[in-house]
Backbone as numpy.savetxt, mean C-alpha at the origin, in Angstrom:
# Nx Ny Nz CAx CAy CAz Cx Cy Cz
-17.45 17.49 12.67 -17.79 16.32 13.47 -17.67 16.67 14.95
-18.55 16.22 15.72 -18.76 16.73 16.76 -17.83 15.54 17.31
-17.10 15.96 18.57 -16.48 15.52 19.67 -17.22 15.14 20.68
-18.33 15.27 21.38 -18.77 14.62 21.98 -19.71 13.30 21.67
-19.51 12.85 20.36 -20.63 12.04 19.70 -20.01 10.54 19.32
-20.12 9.80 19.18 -19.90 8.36 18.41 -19.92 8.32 17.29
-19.05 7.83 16.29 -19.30 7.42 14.85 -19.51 6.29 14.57
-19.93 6.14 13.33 -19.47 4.09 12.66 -19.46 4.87 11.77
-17.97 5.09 11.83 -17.55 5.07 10.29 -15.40 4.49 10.84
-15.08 4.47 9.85 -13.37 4.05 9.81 -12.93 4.31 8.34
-12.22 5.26 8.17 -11.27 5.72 7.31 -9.98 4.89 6.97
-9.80 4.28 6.43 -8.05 3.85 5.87 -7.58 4.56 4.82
-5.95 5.17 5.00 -5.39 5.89 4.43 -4.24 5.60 4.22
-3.23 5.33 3.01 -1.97 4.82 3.36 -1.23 5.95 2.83
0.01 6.45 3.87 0.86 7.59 3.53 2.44 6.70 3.86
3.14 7.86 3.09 4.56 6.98 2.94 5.44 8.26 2.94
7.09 7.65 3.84 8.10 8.84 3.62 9.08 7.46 4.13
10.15 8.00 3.24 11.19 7.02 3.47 11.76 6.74 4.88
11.80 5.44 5.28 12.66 4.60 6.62 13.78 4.59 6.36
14.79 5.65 7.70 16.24 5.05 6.94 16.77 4.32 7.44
15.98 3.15 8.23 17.32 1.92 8.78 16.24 1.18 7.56
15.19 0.85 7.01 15.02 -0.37 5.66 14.35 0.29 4.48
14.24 1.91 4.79 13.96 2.57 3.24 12.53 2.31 2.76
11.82 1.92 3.44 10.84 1.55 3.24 9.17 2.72 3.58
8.53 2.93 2.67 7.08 3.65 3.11 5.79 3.11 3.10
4.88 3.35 3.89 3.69 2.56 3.57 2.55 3.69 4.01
1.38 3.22 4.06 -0.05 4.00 4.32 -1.34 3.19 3.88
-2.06 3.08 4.61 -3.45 2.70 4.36 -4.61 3.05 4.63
-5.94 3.24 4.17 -7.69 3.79 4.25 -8.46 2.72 4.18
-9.38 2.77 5.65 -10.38 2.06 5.38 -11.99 2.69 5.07
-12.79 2.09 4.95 -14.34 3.15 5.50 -14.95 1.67 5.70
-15.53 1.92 7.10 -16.45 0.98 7.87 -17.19 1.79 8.48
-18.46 0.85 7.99 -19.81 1.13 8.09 -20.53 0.73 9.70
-20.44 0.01 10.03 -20.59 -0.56 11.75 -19.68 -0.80 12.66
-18.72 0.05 12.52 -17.75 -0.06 13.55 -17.52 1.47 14.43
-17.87 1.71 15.63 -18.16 2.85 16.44 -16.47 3.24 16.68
-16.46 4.63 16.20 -15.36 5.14 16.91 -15.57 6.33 17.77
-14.34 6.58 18.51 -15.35 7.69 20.10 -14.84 8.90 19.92
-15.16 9.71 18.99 -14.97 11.47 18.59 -13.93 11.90 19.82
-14.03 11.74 20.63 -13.44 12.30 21.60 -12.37 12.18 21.99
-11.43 10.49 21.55 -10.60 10.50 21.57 -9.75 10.45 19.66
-10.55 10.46 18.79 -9.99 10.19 17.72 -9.98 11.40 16.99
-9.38 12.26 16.11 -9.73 13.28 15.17 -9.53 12.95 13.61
-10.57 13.16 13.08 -10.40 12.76 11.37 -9.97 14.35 10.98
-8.99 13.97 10.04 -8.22 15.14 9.14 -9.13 15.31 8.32
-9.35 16.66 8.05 -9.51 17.67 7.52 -9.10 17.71 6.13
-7.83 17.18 5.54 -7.21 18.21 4.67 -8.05 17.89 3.48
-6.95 17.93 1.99 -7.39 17.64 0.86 -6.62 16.01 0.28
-5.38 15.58 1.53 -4.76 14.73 1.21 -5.91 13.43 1.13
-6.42 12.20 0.39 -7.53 11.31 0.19 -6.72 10.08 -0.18
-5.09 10.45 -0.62 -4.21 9.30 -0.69 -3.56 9.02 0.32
-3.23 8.05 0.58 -1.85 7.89 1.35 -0.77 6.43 0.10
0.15 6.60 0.77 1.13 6.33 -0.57 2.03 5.59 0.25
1.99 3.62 0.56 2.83 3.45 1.48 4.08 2.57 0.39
5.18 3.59 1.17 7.05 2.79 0.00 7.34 2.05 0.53
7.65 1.03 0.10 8.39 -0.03 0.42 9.98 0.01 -0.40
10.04 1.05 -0.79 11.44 0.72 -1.30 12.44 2.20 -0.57
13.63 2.11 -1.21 14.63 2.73 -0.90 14.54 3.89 -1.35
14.93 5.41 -1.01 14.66 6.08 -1.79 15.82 7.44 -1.11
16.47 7.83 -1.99 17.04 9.76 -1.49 16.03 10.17 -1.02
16.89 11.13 0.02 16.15 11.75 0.91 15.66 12.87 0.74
16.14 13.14 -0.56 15.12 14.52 -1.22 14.43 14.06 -2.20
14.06 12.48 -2.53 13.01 12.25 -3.83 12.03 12.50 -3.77
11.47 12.32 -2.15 9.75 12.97 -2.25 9.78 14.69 -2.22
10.04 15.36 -2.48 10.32 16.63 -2.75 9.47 17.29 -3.69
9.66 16.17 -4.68 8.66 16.41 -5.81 7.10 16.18 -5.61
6.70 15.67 -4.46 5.70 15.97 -4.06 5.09 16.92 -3.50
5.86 17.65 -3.11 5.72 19.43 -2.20 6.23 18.80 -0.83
6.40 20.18 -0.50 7.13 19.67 1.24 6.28 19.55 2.11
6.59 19.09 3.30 5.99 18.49 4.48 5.20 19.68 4.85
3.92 19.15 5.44 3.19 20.64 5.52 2.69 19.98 7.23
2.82 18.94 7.30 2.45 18.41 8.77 3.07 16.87 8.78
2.98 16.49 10.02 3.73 15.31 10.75 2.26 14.74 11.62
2.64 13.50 11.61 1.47 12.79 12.77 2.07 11.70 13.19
1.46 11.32 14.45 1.67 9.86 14.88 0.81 9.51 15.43
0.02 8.48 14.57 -1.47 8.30 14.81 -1.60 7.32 16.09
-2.31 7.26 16.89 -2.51 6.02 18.07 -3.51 5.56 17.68
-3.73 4.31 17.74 -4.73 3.04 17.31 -5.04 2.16 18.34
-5.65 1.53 18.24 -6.12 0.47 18.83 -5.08 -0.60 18.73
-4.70 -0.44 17.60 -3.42 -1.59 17.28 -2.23 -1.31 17.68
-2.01 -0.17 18.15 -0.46 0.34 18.21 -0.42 1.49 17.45
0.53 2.11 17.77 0.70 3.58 16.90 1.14 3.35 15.31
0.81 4.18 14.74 1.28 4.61 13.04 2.29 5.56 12.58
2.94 5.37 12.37 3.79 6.56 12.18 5.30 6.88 12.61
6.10 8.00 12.27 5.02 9.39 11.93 5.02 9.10 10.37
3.88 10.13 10.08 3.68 9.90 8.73 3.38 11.66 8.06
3.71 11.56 6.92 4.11 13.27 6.67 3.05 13.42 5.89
2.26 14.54 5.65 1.08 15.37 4.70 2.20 15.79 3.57
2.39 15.93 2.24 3.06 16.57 1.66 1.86 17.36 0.61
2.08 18.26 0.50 1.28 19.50 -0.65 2.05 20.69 -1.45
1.96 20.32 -2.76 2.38 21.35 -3.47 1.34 21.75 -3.99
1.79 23.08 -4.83 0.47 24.13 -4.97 -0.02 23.57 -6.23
0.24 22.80 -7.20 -0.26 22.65 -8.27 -1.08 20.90 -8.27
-1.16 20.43 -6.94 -0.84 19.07 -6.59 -2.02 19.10 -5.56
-2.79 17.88 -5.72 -3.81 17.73 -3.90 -2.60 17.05 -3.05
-2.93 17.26 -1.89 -2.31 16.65 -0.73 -1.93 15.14 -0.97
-1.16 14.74 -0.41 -1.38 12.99 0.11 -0.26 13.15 1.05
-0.51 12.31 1.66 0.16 11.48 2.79 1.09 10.39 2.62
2.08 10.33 2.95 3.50 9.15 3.11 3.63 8.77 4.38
3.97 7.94 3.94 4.91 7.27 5.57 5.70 5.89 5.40
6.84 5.52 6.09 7.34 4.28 5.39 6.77 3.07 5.82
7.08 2.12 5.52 6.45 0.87 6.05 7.72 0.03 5.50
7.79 -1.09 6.22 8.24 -2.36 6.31 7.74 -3.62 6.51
7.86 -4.61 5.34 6.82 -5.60 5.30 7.73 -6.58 6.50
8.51 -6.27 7.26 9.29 -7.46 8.32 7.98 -7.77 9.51
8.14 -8.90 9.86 7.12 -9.47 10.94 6.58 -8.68 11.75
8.04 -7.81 12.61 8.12 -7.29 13.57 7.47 -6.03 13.05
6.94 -5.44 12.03 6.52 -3.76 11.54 5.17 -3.59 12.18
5.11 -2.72 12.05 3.23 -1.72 12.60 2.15 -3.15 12.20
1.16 -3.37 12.95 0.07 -3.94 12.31 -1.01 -3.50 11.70
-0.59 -4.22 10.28 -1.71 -4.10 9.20 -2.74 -3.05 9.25
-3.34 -3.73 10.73 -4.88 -3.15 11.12 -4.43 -1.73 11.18
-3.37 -1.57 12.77 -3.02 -0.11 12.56 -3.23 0.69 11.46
-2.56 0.52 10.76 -1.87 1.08 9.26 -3.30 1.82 8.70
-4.45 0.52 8.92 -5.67 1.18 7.80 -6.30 2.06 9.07
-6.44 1.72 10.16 -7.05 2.22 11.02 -6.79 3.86 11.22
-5.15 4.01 11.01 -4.37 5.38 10.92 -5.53 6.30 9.66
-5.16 5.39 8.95 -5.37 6.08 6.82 -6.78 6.59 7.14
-7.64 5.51 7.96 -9.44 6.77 8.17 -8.94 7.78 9.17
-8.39 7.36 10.05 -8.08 8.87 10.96 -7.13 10.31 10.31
-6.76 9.74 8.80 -6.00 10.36 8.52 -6.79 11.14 7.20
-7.98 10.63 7.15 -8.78 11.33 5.48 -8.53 10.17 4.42
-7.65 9.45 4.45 -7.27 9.05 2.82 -8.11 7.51 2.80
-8.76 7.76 1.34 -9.84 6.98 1.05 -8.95 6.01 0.46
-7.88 6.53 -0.64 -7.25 5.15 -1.60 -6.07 5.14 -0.72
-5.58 3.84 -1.56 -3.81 3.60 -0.65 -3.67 2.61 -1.71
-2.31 3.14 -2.09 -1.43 2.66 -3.07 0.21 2.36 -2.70
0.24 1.22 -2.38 1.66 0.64 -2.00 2.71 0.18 -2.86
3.96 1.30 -2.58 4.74 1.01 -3.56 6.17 0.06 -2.77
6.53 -1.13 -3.52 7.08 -2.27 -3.06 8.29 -2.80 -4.10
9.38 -3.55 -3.23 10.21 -4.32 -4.14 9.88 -5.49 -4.06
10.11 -5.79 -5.58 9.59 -7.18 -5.25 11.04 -8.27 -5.84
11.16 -9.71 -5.34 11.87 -10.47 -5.75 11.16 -11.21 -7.08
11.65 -11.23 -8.26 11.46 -11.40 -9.55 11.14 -13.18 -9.65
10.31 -13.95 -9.53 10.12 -15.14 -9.69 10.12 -15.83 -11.59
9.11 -15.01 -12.49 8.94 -14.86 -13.66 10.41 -14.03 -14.34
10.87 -15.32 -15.10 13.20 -14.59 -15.83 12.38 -13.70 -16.60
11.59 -13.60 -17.50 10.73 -12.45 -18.07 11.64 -11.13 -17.30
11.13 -10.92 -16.46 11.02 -9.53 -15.65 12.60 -8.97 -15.24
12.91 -7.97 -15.15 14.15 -7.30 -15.24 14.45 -6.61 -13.85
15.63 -6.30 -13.70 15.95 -5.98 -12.06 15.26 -4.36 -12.54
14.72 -3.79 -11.31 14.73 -2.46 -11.86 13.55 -2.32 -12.94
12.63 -3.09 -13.06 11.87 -2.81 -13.85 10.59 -2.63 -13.05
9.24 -1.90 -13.41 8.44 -1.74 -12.56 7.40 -2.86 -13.27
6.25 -2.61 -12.01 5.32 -3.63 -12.39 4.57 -3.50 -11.97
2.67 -3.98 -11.85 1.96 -3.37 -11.66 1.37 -4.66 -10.66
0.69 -5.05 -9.60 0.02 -5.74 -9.09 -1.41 -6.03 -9.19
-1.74 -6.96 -10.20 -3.20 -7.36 -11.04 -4.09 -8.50 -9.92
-3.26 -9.31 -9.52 -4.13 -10.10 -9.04 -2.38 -10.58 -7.83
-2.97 -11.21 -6.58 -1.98 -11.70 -5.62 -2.64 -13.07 -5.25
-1.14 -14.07 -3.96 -1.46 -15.27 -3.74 -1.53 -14.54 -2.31
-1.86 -15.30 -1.31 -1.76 -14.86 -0.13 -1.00 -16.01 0.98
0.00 -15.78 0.93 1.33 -16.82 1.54 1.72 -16.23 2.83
1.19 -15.51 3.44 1.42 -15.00 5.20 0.92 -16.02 5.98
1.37 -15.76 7.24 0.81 -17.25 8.10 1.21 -15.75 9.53
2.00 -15.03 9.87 1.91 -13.89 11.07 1.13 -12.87 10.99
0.69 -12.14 9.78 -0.02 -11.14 9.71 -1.54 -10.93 10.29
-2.28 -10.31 10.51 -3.50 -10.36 10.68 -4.25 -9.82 9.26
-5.15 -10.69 8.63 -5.72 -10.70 7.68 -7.25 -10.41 7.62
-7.42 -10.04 8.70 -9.24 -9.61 8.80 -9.95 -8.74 10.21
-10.44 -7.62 10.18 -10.91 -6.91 11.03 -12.20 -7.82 12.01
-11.85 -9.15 11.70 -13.69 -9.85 12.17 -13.80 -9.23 13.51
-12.75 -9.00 14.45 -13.66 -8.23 16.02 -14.17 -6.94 16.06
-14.05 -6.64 14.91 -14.25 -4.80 14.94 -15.53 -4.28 13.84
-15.73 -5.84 12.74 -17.26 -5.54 11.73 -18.16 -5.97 12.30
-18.83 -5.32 11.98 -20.52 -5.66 13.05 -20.53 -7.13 12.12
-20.95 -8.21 12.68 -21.50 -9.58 11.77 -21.82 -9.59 10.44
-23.14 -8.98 9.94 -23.37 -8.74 8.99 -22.83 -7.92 8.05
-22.35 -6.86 8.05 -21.73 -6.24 7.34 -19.83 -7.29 6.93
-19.64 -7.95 8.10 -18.18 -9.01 7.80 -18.88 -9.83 6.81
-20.04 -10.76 6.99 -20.36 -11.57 6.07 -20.24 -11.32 5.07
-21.23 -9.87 4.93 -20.83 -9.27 3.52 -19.88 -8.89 2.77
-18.70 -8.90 3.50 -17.33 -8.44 2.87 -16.98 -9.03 2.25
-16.84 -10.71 3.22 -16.34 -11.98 2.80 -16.86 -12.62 1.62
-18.20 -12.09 1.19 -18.46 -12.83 -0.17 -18.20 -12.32 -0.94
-17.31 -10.97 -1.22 -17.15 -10.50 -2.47 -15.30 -11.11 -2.46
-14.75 -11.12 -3.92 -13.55 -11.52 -4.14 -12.66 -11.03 -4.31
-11.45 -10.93 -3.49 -10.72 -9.93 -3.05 -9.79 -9.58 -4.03
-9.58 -8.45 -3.96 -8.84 -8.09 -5.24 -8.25 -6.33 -4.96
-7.17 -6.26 -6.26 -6.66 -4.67 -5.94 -8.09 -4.01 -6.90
-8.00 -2.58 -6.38 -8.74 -1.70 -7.13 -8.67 -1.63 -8.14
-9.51 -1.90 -9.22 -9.70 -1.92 -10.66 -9.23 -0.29 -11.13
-10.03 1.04 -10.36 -9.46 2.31 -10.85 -8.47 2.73 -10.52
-8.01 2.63 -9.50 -6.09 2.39 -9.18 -5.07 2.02 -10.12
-5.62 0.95 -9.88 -4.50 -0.31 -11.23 -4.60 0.83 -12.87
-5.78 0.99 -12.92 -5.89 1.21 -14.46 -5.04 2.95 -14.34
-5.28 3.55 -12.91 -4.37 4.83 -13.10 -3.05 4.62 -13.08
-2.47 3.50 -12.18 -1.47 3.29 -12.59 -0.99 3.18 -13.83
-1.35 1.75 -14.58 -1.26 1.88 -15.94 -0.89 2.35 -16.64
-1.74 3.88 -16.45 -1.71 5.09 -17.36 -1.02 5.67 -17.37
-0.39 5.82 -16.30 1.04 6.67 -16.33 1.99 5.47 -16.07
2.26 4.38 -16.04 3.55 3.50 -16.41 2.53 2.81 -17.55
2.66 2.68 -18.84 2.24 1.99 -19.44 3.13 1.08 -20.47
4.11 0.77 -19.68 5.31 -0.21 -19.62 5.87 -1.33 -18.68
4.17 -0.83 -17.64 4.96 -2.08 -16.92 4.10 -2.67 -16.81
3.85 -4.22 -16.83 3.28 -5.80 -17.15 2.39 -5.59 -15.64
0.84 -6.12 -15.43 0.52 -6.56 -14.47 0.99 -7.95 -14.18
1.07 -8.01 -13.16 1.59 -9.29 -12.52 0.82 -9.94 -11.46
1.11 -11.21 -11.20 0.51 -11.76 -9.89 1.78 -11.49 -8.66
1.45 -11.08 -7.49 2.20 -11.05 -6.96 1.84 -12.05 -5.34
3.06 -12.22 -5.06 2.99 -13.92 -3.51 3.10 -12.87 -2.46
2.28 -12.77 -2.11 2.60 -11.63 -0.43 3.64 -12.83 0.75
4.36 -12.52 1.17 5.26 -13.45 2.28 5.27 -12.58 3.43
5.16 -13.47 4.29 5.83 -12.05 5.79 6.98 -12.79 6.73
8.01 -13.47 6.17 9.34 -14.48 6.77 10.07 -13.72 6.42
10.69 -13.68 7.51 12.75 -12.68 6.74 13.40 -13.24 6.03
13.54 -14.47 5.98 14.44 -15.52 5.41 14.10 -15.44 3.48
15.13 -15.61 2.83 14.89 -15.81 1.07 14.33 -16.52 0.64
13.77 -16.80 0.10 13.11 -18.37 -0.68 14.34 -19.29 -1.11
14.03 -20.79 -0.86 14.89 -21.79 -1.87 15.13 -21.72 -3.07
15.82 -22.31 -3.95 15.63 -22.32 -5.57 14.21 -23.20 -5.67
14.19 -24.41 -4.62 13.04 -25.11 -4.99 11.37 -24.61 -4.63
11.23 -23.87 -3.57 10.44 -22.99 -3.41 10.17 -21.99 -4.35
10.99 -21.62 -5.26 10.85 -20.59 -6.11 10.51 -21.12 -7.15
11.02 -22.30 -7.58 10.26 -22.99 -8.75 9.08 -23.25 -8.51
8.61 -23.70 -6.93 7.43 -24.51 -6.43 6.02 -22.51 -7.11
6.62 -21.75 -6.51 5.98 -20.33 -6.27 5.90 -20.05 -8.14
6.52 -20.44 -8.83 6.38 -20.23 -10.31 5.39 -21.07 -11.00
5.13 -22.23 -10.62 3.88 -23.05 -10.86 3.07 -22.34 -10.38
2.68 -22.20 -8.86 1.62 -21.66 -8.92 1.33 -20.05 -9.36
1.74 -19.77 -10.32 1.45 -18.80 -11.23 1.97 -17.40 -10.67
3.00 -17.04 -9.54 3.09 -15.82 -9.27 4.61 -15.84 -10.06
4.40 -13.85 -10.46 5.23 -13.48 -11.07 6.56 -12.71 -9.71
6.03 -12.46 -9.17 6.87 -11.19 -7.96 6.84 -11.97 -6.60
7.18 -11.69 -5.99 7.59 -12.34 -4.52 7.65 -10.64 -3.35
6.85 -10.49 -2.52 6.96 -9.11 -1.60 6.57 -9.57 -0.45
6.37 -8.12 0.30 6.08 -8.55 1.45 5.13 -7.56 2.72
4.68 -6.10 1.57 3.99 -4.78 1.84 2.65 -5.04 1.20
2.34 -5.69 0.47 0.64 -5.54 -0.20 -0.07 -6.42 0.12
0.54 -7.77 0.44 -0.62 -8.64 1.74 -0.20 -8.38 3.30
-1.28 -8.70 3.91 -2.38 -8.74 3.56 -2.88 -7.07 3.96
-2.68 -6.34 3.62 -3.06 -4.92 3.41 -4.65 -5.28 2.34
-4.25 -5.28 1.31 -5.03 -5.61 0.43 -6.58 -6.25 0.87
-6.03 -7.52 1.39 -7.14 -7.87 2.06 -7.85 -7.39 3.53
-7.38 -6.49 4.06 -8.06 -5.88 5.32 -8.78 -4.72 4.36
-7.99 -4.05 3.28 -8.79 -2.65 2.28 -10.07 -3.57 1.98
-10.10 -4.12 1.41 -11.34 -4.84 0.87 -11.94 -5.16 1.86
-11.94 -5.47 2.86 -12.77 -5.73 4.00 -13.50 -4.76 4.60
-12.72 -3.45 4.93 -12.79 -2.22 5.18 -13.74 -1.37 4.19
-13.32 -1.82 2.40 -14.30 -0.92 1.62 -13.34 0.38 1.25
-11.81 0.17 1.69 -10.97 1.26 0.65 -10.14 0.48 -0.75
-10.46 1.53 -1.26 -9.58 1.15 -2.50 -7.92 0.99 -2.40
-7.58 0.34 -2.84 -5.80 -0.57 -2.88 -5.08 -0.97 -3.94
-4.13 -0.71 -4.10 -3.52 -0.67 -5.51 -1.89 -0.97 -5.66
-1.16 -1.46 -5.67 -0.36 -1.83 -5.83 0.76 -1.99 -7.16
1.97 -1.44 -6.35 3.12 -0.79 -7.58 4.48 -1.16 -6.95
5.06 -2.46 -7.99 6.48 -3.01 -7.62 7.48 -2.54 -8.40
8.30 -2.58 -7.55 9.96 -2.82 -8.59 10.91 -3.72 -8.62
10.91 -4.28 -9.19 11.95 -5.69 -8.87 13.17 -5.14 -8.57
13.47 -5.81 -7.40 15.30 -5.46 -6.83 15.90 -6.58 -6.97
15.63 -7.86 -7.09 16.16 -8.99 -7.52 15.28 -10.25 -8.19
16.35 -11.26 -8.42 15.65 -12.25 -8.83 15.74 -13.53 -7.93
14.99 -14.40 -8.02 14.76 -15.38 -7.13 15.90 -16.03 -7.00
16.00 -17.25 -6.62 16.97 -18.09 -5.71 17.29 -18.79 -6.75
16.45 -19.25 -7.84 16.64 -20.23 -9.06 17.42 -19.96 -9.96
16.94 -18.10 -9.60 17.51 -17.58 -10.99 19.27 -16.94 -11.55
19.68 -16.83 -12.32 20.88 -16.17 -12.69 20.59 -15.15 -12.05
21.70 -14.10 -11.60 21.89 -12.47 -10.53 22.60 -11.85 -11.45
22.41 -11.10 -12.68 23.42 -10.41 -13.29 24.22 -9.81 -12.21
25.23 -9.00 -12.49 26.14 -8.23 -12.10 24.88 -6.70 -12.05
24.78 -5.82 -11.12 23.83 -4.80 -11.25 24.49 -3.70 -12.03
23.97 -2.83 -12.61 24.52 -1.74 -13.31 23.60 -0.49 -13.15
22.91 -0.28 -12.05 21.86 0.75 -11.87 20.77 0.82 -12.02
20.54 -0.83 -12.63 19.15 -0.41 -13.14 18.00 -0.32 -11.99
18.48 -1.00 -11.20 17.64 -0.90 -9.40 17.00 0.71 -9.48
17.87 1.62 -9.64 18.01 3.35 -9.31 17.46 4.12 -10.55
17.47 3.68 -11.55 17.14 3.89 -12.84 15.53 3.47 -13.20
14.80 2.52 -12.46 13.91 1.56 -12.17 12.52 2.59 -11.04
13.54 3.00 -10.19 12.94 4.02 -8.97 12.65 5.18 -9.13
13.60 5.71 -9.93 13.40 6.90 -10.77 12.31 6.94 -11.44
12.22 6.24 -12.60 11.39 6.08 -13.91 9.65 5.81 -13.15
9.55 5.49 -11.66 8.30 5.13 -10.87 7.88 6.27 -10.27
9.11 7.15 -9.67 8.94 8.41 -9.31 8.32 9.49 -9.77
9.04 9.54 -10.85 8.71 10.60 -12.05 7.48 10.84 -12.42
6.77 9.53 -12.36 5.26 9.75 -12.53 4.31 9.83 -11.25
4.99 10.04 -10.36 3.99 10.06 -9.32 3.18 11.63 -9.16
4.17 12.18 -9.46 2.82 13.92 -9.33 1.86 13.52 -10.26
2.22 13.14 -11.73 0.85 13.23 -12.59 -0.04 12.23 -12.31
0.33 10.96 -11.00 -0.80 10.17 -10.93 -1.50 10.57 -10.10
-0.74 11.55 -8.93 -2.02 12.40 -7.56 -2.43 13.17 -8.61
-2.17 14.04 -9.16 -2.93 14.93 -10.16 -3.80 14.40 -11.08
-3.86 13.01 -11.76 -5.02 12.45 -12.19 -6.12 11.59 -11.27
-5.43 11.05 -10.04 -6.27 10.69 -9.25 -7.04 11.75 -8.75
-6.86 13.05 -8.39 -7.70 14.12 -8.21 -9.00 14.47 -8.75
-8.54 14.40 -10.39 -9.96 14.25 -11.47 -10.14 13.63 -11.54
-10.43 12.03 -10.64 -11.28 10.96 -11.09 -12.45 10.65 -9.68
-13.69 10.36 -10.24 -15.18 10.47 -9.26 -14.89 9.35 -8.16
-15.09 9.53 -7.10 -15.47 8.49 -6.09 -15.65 6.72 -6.44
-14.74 6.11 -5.88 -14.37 4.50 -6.86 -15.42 3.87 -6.01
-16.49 2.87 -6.59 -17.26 1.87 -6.18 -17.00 0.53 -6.10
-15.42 -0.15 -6.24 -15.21 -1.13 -6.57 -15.08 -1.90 -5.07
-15.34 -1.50 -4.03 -15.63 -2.12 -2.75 -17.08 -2.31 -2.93
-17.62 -2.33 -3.00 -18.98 -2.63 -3.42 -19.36 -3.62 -3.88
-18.55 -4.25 -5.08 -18.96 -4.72 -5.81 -17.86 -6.35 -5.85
C-alpha cells in the first residue's frame, strides 16, 4: 500500500493481554467501504495475526503464554484516542493474533477507537472474552457461556460510526439486524461444547444492579449481565467485521443466593483458556465469513 495515496477501506481488529489494575483484555476489526483513510499517516499490519482477542476477565500473567510470546507491541493512535498497547502473540504451530486488555468501565478507550485500531492492526474477526454477572439461577459461577443474541442497555457508549460512513453505505448497515457472527459463535461452540448460548444485557454504569432490576432484566429475557460486547458488537456490524462473544460468569445477580466460592471462578478461566490455541488454529482453516453482508 502506497503511502502517498488515500484509502476507503477500515480494518477492525480486537487484540487482548491482561490489565493489571482490572484484568481485563479487549480488541476489535472493522472493514469500511467509504470511509477515506490517509496512508501517510496510518500503517496497516502486515502480519498473519486476522484475530484480535479482547479479555475482559482476570487472568495470570503467564496464561497467554500458550499463545506464543509477544513478537511485537503497538499503540495505535486514532481518531478516537489511542488503543493500546496491544501485543501480536505467534507461536510456530499457531497463526498470529493480537491481545490487548479492555475494560468495559465508562471511563475505558472508545469503542470506535478499539475497531478503528483492529483495521490498522490486520484483524478481520474479534472475539471478546468477558465476565459476566449471572441473571438466569440456571447458570453457575465459573461456568462459560457463549453470547447468541444481546439487549443493548448503554446510554454513554458510542454505538454507531454515522460521521465516518459515507450515507449510503450507513443506511445500508442499519437495515440489516444486528447480531454476533454466526461462524464465530458456531467456532466457539466447537471447542466449548458445554457452554449454553445465552442472551446477554450489555451495561456501561459502575454501580451493581438492584435485586429488582435484576428480576426486571430476567423478564426481559437476558441470561448474563456485562459490560465489553456492547456496543462493540454493534459498531462490528456496522463496520462489516465479524464479532463473537465468550463469557464467564463471576457472579450472580443481586436477587440471587452467592454461594460461598470454591474456585470455580479459576477453574471456569482455565477450562476457556485451554481451548483457545485450537480455536486460532481452527479459525485459520475456515474461508472468509460473509455474515456482514447479510
Amino acid at each position: 500500500m502506497r503511502p502517498d495515496k488515500a484509502h476507503h477501506i477500515i480494518l477492525l481488529a480486537i487484540m487482548g493481554d491482561q490489565c493489571y489494575r482490572c484484568g481485563h483484555l479487549v480488541c476489535l476489526l472493522v472493514h469500511f467501504t467509504h470511509f477515506t483513510i490517509d496512508c501517510s499517516k496510518f500503517t496497516i499490519s502486515m502480519s498473519d495475526a486476522n484475530l484480535l482477542l479482547l479479555i475482559g476477565v482476570l487472568l495470570p500473567p503467564k496464561t497467554l503464554d500458550g499463545l506464543g510470546p509477544v513478537v511485537e507491541e503497538r499503540l495505535v493512535q486514532t481518531p478516537y484516542g489511542p488503543f493500546g498497547p496491544v501485543a501480536r502473540r505467534s507461536a510456530e504451530n499457531l497463526p498470529g493474533v493480537w491481545v490487548g486488555p479492555y475494560t468495559g468501565l465508562p471511563t475505558r478507550t472508545d469503542p470506535r477507537a478499539t475497531l478503528f485500531a483492529a483495521n490498522q492492526l490486520g484483524a478481520r474477526r474479534v472475539i471478546g472474552w468477558d465476565t459476566g454477572i449471572a441473571v438466569n439461577p440456571v447458570l453457575m459461577r465459573g461456568q462459560p457461556v457463549i453470547a447468541g443474541d444481546f439487549i443493548d442497555f448503554t446510554f454513554r457508549e458510542p454505538s454507531t460510526f454515522a460521521n465516518e460512513l459515507a450515507r449510503g453505505r450507513q443506511d445500508e448497515r442499519k437495515m440489516l439486524v444486528p447480531r454476533f457472527c454466526p461462524q464465530l459463535t458456531g467456532a466457539l461452540q466447537k471447542m466449548l461444547p458445554i457452554a449454553p448460548s445465552v442472551t446477554y444485557l450489555g451495561i456501561d454504569d459502575l454501580r451493581r444492579e438492584t435485586p429488582a432490576e435484576a428480576r426486571m432484566y430476567r423478564l426481559w429475557g437476558a441470561d448474563v449481565i456485562g459490560q465489553n460486547l456492547v456496543p462493540e458488537v454493534l459498531l462490528a456490524r456496522e463496520a462489516g467485521v465479524c464479532f463473537a462473544g465468550l463469557v464467564t460468569v463471576g457472579s450472580h445477580s443481586a436477587d440471587l443466593p452467592s454461594p460461598t466460592p470454591y474456585g470455580e471462578l479459576r477453574a471456569g478461566l482455565e477450562m476457556a483458556m485451554e481451548v483457545l490455541p485450537d480455536l486460532i488454529r481452527y479459525l485459520g482453516m475456515l474461508p472468509d465469513c460473509t455474515c456482514t453482508d447479510s
